[in-house]
mmCIF file of C-alpha atoms and ligand atoms in Angstrom:
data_model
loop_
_atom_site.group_PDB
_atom_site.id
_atom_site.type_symbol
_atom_site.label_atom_id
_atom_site.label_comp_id
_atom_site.label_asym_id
_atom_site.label_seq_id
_atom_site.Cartn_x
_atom_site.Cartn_y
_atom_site.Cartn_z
ATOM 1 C CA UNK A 1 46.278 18.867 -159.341
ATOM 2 C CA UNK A 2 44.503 16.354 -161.247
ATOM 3 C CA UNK A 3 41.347 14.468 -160.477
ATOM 4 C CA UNK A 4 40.984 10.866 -162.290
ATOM 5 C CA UNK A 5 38.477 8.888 -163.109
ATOM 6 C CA UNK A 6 39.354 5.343 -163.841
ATOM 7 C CA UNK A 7 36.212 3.989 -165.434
ATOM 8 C CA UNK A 8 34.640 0.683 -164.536
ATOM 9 C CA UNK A 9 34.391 -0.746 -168.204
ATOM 10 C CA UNK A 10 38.445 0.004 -168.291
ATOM 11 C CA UNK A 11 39.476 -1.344 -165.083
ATOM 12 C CA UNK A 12 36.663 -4.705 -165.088
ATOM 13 C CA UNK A 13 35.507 -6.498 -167.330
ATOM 14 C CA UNK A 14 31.475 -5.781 -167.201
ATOM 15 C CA UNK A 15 30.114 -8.393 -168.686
ATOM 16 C CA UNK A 16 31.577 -11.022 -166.532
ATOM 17 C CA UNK A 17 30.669 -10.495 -162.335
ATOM 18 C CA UNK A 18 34.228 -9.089 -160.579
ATOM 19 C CA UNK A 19 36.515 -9.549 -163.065
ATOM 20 C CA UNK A 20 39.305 -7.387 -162.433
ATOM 21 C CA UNK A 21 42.014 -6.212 -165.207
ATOM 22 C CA UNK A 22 44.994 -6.582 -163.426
ATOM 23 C CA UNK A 23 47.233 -5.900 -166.409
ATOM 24 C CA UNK A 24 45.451 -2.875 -167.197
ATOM 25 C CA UNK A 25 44.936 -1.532 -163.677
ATOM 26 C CA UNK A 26 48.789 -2.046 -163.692
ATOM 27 C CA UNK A 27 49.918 -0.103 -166.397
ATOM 28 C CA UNK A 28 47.504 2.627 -165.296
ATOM 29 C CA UNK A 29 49.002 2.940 -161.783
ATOM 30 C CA UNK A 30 52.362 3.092 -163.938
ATOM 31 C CA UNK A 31 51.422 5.959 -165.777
ATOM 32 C CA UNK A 32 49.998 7.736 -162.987
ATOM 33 C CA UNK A 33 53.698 7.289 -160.598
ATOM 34 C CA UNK A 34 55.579 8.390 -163.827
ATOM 35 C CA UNK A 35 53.712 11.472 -164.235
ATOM 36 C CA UNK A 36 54.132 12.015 -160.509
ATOM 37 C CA UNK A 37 51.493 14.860 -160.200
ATOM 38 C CA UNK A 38 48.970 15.840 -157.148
ATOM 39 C CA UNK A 39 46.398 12.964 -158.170
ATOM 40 C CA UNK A 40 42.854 12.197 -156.538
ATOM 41 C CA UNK A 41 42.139 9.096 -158.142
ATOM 42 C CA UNK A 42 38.380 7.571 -158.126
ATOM 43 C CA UNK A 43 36.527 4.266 -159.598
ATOM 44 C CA UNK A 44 33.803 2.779 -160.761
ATOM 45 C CA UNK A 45 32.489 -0.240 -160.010
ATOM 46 C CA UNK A 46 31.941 -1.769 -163.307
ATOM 47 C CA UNK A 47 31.050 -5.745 -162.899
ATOM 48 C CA UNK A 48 31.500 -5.365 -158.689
ATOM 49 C CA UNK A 49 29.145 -3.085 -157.940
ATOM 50 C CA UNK A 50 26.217 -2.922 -160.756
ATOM 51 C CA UNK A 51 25.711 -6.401 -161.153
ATOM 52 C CA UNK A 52 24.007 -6.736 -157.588
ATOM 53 C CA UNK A 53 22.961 -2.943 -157.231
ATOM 54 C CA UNK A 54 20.666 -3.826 -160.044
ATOM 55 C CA UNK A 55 19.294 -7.502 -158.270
ATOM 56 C CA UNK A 56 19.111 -5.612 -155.411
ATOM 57 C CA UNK A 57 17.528 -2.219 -156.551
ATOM 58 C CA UNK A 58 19.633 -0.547 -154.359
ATOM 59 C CA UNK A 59 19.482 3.061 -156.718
ATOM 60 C CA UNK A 60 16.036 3.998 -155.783
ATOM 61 C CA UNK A 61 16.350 3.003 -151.700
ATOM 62 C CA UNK A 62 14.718 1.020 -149.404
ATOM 63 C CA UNK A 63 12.207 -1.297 -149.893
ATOM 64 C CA UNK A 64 12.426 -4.139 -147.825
ATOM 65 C CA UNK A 65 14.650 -6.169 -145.776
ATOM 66 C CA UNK A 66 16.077 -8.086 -148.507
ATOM 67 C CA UNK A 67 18.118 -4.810 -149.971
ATOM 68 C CA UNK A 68 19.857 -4.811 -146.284
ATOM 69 C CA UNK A 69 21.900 -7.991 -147.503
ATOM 70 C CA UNK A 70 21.681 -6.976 -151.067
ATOM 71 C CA UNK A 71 23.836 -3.404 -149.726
ATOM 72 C CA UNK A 72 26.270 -5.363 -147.320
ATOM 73 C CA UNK A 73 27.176 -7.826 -149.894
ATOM 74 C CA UNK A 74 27.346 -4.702 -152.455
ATOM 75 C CA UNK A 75 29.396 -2.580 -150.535
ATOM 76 C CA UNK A 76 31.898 -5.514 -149.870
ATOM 77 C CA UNK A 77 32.489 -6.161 -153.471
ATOM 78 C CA UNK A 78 32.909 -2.684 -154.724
ATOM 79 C CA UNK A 79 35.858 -2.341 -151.449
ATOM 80 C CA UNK A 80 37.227 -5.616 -152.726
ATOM 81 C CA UNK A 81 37.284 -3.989 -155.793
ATOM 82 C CA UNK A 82 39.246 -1.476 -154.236
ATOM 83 C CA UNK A 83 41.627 -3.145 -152.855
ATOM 84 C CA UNK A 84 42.999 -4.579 -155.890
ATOM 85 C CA UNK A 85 43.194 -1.100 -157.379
ATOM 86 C CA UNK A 86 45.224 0.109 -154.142
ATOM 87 C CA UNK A 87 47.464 -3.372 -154.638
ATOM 88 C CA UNK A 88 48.227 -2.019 -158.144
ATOM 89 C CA UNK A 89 49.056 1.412 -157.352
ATOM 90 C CA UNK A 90 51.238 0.214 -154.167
ATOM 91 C CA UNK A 91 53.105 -1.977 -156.532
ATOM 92 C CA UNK A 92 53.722 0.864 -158.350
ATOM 93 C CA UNK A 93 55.238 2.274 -155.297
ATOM 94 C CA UNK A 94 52.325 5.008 -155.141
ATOM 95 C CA UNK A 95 51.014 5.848 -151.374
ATOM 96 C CA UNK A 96 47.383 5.262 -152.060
ATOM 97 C CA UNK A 97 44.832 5.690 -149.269
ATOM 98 C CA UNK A 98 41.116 4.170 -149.522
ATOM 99 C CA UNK A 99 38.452 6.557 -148.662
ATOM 100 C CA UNK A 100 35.570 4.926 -148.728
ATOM 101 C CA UNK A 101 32.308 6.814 -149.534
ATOM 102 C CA UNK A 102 29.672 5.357 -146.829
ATOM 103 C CA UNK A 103 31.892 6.402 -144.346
ATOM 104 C CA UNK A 104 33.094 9.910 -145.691
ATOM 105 C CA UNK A 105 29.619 11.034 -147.145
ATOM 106 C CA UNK A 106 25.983 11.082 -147.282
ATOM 107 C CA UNK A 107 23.291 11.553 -149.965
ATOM 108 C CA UNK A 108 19.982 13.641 -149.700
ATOM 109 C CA UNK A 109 17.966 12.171 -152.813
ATOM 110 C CA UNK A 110 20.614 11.025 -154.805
ATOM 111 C CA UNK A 111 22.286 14.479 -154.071
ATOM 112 C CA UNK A 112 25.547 15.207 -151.422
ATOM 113 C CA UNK A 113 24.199 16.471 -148.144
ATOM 114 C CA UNK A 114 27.428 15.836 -146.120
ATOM 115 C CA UNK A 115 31.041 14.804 -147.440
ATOM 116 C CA UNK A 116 34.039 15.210 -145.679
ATOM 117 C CA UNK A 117 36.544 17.017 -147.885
ATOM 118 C CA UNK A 118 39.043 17.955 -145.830
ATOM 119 C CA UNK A 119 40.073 14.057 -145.135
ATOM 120 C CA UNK A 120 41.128 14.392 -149.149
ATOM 121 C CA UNK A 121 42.983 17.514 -147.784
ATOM 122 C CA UNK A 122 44.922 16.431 -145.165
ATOM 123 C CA UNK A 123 46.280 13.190 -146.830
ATOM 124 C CA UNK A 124 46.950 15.249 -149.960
ATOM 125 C CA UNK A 125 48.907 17.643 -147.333
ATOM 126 C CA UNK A 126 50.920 14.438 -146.428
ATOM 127 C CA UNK A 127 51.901 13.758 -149.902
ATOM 128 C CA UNK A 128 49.839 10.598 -150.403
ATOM 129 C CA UNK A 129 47.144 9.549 -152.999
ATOM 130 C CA UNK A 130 43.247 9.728 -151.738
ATOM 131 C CA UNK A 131 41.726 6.954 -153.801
ATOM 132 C CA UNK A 132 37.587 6.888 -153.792
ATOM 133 C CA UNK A 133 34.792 4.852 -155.553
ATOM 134 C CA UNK A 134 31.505 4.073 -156.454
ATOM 135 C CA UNK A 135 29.827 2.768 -153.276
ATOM 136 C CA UNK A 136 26.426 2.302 -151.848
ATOM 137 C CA UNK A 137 25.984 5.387 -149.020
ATOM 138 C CA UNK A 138 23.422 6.160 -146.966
ATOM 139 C CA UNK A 139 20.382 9.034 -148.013
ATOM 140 C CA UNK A 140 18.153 10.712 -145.578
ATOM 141 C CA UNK A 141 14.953 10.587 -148.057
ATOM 142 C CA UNK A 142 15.299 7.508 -149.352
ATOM 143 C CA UNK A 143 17.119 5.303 -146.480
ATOM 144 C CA UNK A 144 20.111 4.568 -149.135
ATOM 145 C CA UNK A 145 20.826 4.810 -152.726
ATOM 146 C CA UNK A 146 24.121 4.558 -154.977
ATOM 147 C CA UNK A 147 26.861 7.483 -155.324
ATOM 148 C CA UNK A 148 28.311 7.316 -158.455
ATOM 149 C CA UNK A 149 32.231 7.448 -158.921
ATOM 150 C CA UNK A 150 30.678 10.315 -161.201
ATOM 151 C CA UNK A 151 28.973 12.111 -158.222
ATOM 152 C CA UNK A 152 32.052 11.941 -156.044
ATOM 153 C CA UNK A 153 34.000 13.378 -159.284
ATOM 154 C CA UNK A 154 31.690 16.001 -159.476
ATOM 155 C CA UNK A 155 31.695 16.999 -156.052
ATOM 156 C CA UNK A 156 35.625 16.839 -155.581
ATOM 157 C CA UNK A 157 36.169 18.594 -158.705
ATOM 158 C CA UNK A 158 34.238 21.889 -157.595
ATOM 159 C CA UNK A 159 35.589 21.851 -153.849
ATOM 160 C CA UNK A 160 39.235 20.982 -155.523
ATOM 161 C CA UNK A 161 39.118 22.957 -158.777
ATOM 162 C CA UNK A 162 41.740 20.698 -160.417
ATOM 163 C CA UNK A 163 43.695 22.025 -163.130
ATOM 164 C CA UNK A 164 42.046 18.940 -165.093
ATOM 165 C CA UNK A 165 39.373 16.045 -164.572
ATOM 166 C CA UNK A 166 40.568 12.877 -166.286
ATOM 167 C CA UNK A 167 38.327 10.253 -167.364
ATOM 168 C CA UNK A 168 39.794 7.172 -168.317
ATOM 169 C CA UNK A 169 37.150 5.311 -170.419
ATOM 170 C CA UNK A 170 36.842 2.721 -172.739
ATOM 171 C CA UNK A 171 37.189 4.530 -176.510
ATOM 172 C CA UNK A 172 39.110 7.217 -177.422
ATOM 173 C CA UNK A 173 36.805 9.797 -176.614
ATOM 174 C CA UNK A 174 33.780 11.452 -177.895
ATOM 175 C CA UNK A 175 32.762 11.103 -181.976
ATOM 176 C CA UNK A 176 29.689 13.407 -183.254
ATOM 177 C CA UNK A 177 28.091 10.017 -184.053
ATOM 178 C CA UNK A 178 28.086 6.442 -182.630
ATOM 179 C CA UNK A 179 31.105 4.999 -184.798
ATOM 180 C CA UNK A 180 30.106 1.664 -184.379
ATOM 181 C CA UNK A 181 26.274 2.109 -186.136
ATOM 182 C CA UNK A 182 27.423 4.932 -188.067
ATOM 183 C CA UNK A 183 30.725 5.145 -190.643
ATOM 184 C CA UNK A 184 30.878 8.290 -191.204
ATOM 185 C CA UNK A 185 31.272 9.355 -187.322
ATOM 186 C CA UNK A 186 34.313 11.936 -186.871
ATOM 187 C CA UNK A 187 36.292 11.874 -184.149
ATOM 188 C CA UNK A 188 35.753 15.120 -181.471
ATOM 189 C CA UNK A 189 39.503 16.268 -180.791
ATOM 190 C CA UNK A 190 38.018 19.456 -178.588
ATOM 191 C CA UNK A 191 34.973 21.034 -177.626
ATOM 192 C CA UNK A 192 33.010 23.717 -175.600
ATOM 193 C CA UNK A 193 29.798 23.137 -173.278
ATOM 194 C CA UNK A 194 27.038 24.217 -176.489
ATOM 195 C CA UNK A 195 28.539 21.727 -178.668
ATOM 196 C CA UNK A 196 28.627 19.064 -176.502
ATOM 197 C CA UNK A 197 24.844 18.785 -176.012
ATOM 198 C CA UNK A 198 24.847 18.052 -179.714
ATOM 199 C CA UNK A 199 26.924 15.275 -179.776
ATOM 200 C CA UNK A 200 25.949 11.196 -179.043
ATOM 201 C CA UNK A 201 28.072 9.194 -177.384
ATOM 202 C CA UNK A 202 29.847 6.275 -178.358
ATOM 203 C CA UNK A 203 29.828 3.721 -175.448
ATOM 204 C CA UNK A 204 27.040 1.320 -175.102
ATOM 205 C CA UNK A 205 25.246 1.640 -171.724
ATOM 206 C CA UNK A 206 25.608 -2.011 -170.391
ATOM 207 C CA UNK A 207 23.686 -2.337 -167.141
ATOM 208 C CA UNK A 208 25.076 0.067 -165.651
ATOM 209 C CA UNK A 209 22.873 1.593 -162.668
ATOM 210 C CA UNK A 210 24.325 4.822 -162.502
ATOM 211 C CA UNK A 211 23.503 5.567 -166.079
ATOM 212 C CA UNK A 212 26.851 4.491 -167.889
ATOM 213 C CA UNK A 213 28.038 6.916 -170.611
ATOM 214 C CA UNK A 214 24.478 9.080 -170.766
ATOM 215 C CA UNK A 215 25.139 10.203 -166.604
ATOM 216 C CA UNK A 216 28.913 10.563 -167.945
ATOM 217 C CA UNK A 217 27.697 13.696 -170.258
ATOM 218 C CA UNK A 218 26.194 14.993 -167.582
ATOM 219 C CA UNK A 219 28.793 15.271 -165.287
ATOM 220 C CA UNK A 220 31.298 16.795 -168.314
ATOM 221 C CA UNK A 221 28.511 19.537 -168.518
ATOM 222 C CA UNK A 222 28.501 20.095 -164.680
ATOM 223 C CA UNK A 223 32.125 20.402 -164.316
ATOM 224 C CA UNK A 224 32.486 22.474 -167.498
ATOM 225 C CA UNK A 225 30.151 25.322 -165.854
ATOM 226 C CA UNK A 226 33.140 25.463 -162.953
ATOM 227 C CA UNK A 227 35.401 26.316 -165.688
ATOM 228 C CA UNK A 228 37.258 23.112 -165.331
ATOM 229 C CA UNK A 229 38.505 21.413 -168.586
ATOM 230 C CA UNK A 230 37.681 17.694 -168.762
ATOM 231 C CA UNK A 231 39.221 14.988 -171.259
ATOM 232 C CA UNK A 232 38.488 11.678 -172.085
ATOM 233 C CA UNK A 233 40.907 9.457 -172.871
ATOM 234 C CA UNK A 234 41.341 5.914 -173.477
ATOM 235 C CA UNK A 235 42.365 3.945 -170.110
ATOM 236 C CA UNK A 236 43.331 1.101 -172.243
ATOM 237 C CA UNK A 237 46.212 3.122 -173.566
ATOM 238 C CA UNK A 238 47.847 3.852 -170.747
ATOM 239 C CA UNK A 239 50.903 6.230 -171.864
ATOM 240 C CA UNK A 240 47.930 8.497 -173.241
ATOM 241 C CA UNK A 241 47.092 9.123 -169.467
ATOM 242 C CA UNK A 242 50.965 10.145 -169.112
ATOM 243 C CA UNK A 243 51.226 12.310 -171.932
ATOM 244 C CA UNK A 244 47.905 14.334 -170.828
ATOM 245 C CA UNK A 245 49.283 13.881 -166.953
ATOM 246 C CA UNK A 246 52.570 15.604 -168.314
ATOM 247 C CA UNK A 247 50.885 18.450 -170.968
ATOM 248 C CA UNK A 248 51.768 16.319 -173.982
ATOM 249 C CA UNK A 249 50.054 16.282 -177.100
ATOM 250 C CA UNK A 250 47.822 13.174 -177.036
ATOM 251 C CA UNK A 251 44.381 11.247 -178.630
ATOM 252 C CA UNK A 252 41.763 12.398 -176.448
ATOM 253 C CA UNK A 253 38.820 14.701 -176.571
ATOM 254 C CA UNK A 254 39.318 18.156 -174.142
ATOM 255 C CA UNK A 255 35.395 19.555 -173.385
ATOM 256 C CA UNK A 256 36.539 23.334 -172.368
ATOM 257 C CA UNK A 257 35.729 24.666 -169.091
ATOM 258 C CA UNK A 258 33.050 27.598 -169.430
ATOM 259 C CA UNK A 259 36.025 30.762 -169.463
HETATM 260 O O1 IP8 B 1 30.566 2.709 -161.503
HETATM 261 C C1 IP8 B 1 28.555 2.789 -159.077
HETATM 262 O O2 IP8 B 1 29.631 3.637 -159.342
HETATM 263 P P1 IP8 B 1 30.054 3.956 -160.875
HETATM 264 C C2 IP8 B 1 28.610 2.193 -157.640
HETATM 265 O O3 IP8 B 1 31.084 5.025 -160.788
HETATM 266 C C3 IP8 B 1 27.820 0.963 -157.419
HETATM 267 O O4 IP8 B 1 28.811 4.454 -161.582
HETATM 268 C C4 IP8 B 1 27.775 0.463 -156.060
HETATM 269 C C5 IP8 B 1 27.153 0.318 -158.334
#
């Protein structure tokens, strides 16, 4: 089984408020129903979701009344969001269900107190294609917060234990410099846990809420002490996904599960 990450900055276009990439949402969901493997897919919420999360200051909980809108509005855009991604992957003739976060999980500090796995389980059971994402959710210390499309990664990966987590971002993968300040940067085909601390990552951090590519080592580092291999690969380059999907030989950087 595979769990996939379809980053935010692949899938919208961050810079400009809900702009979906059809095209490349598209091809994606292609890729995906070619490789036809046991998928759970998630996403971010790239320019859906952090645009008003950060007007709102929705990441650090309740303050006032104003946030109440600010979370409604929020959580509408980030489920529109999602229902263009489950339009692409039904055109693709893939049986994607939405399972929505707010409703399947909550959040103790930032951290999951409840989350109902075994909703992924039974439509996975049935053959069809839990889909997930970045959502506002509810927290019991702070009133509500965000849960990252990282978080819910994290979480399914170590109930799941996938045979690989797939993030599909936008570079190639990791370099042991920032390529685009620095020349000389080499390209990171495959790495362990220790090395990875070492290395800076490429993708600029926009205004991302959730902490962009700096929470994104993180979670590699969490899911590499399950013994889980994770690889980034670039979403934009969509027969990539396949080839990893399918055990081909492909550009992308593995970060080895702790053995
Ligand atoms: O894009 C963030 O999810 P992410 C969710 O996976 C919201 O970090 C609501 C901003």
């Amino acid at each position: 089984m595979f769990i996939i990450k379809l980053g935010g900055s692949v899938i919208t276009d961050k810079t400009k408020q809900q702009c979906f990439k059809e095209d490349v949402m598209d091809d994606l969901a292609e890729a995906i129903k070619k490789a036809n493997k046991e998928t759970i897919l998630v996403h971010g919420a790239g320019s859906f979701g952090h645009i008003l999360a950060k007007k709102y200051e929705l990441n650090n909980g309740y303050k006032n009344d104003d946030q109440l809108h600010g979370f409604s509005v929020t959580h509408k855009m980030v489920q529109s969001l999602n229902s263009l991604v489950l339009k692409s992957l039904h055109k693709n003739d893939i049986p994607a269900v939405s399972l929505s976060p707010h409703s399947i999980l909550k959040l103790n500090d930032h951290k999951i107190l409840e989350f109902n796995y075994k909703i992924f389980n039974a439509y996975l059971e049935q053959h069809f294609t839990p889909v997930t994402f970045g959502d506002v959710v509810l927290d019991k210390k702070l009133g509500f917060s965000i849960c990252s499309g990282d978080l819910l990664v994290m979480a399914l990966a170590e109930y799941f234990k996938p045979e690989k987590v797939i993030f599909a971002i936008d570079e190639d993968g990791l370099y042991d410099a920032n390529p685009k300040i620095n020349k000389n940067a080499e390209f990171i085909d495959s790495t362990t846990l220790e090395e990875l601390e070492k290395f800076i990552t490429t993708a600029d951090k926009h205004d991302d809420v959730t902490k962009g590519m700096e929470g994104k080592v993180d979670t590699i580092k969490n899911i590499a002490e399950l013994g889980i291999d994770t690889v980034l690969v670039n979403g934009n380059k969509p027969e990539r996904l396949y080839q990893l999907m399918v055990g081909k030989d492909t550009k992308c950087t593995i970060v080895n599960g702790r053995k």
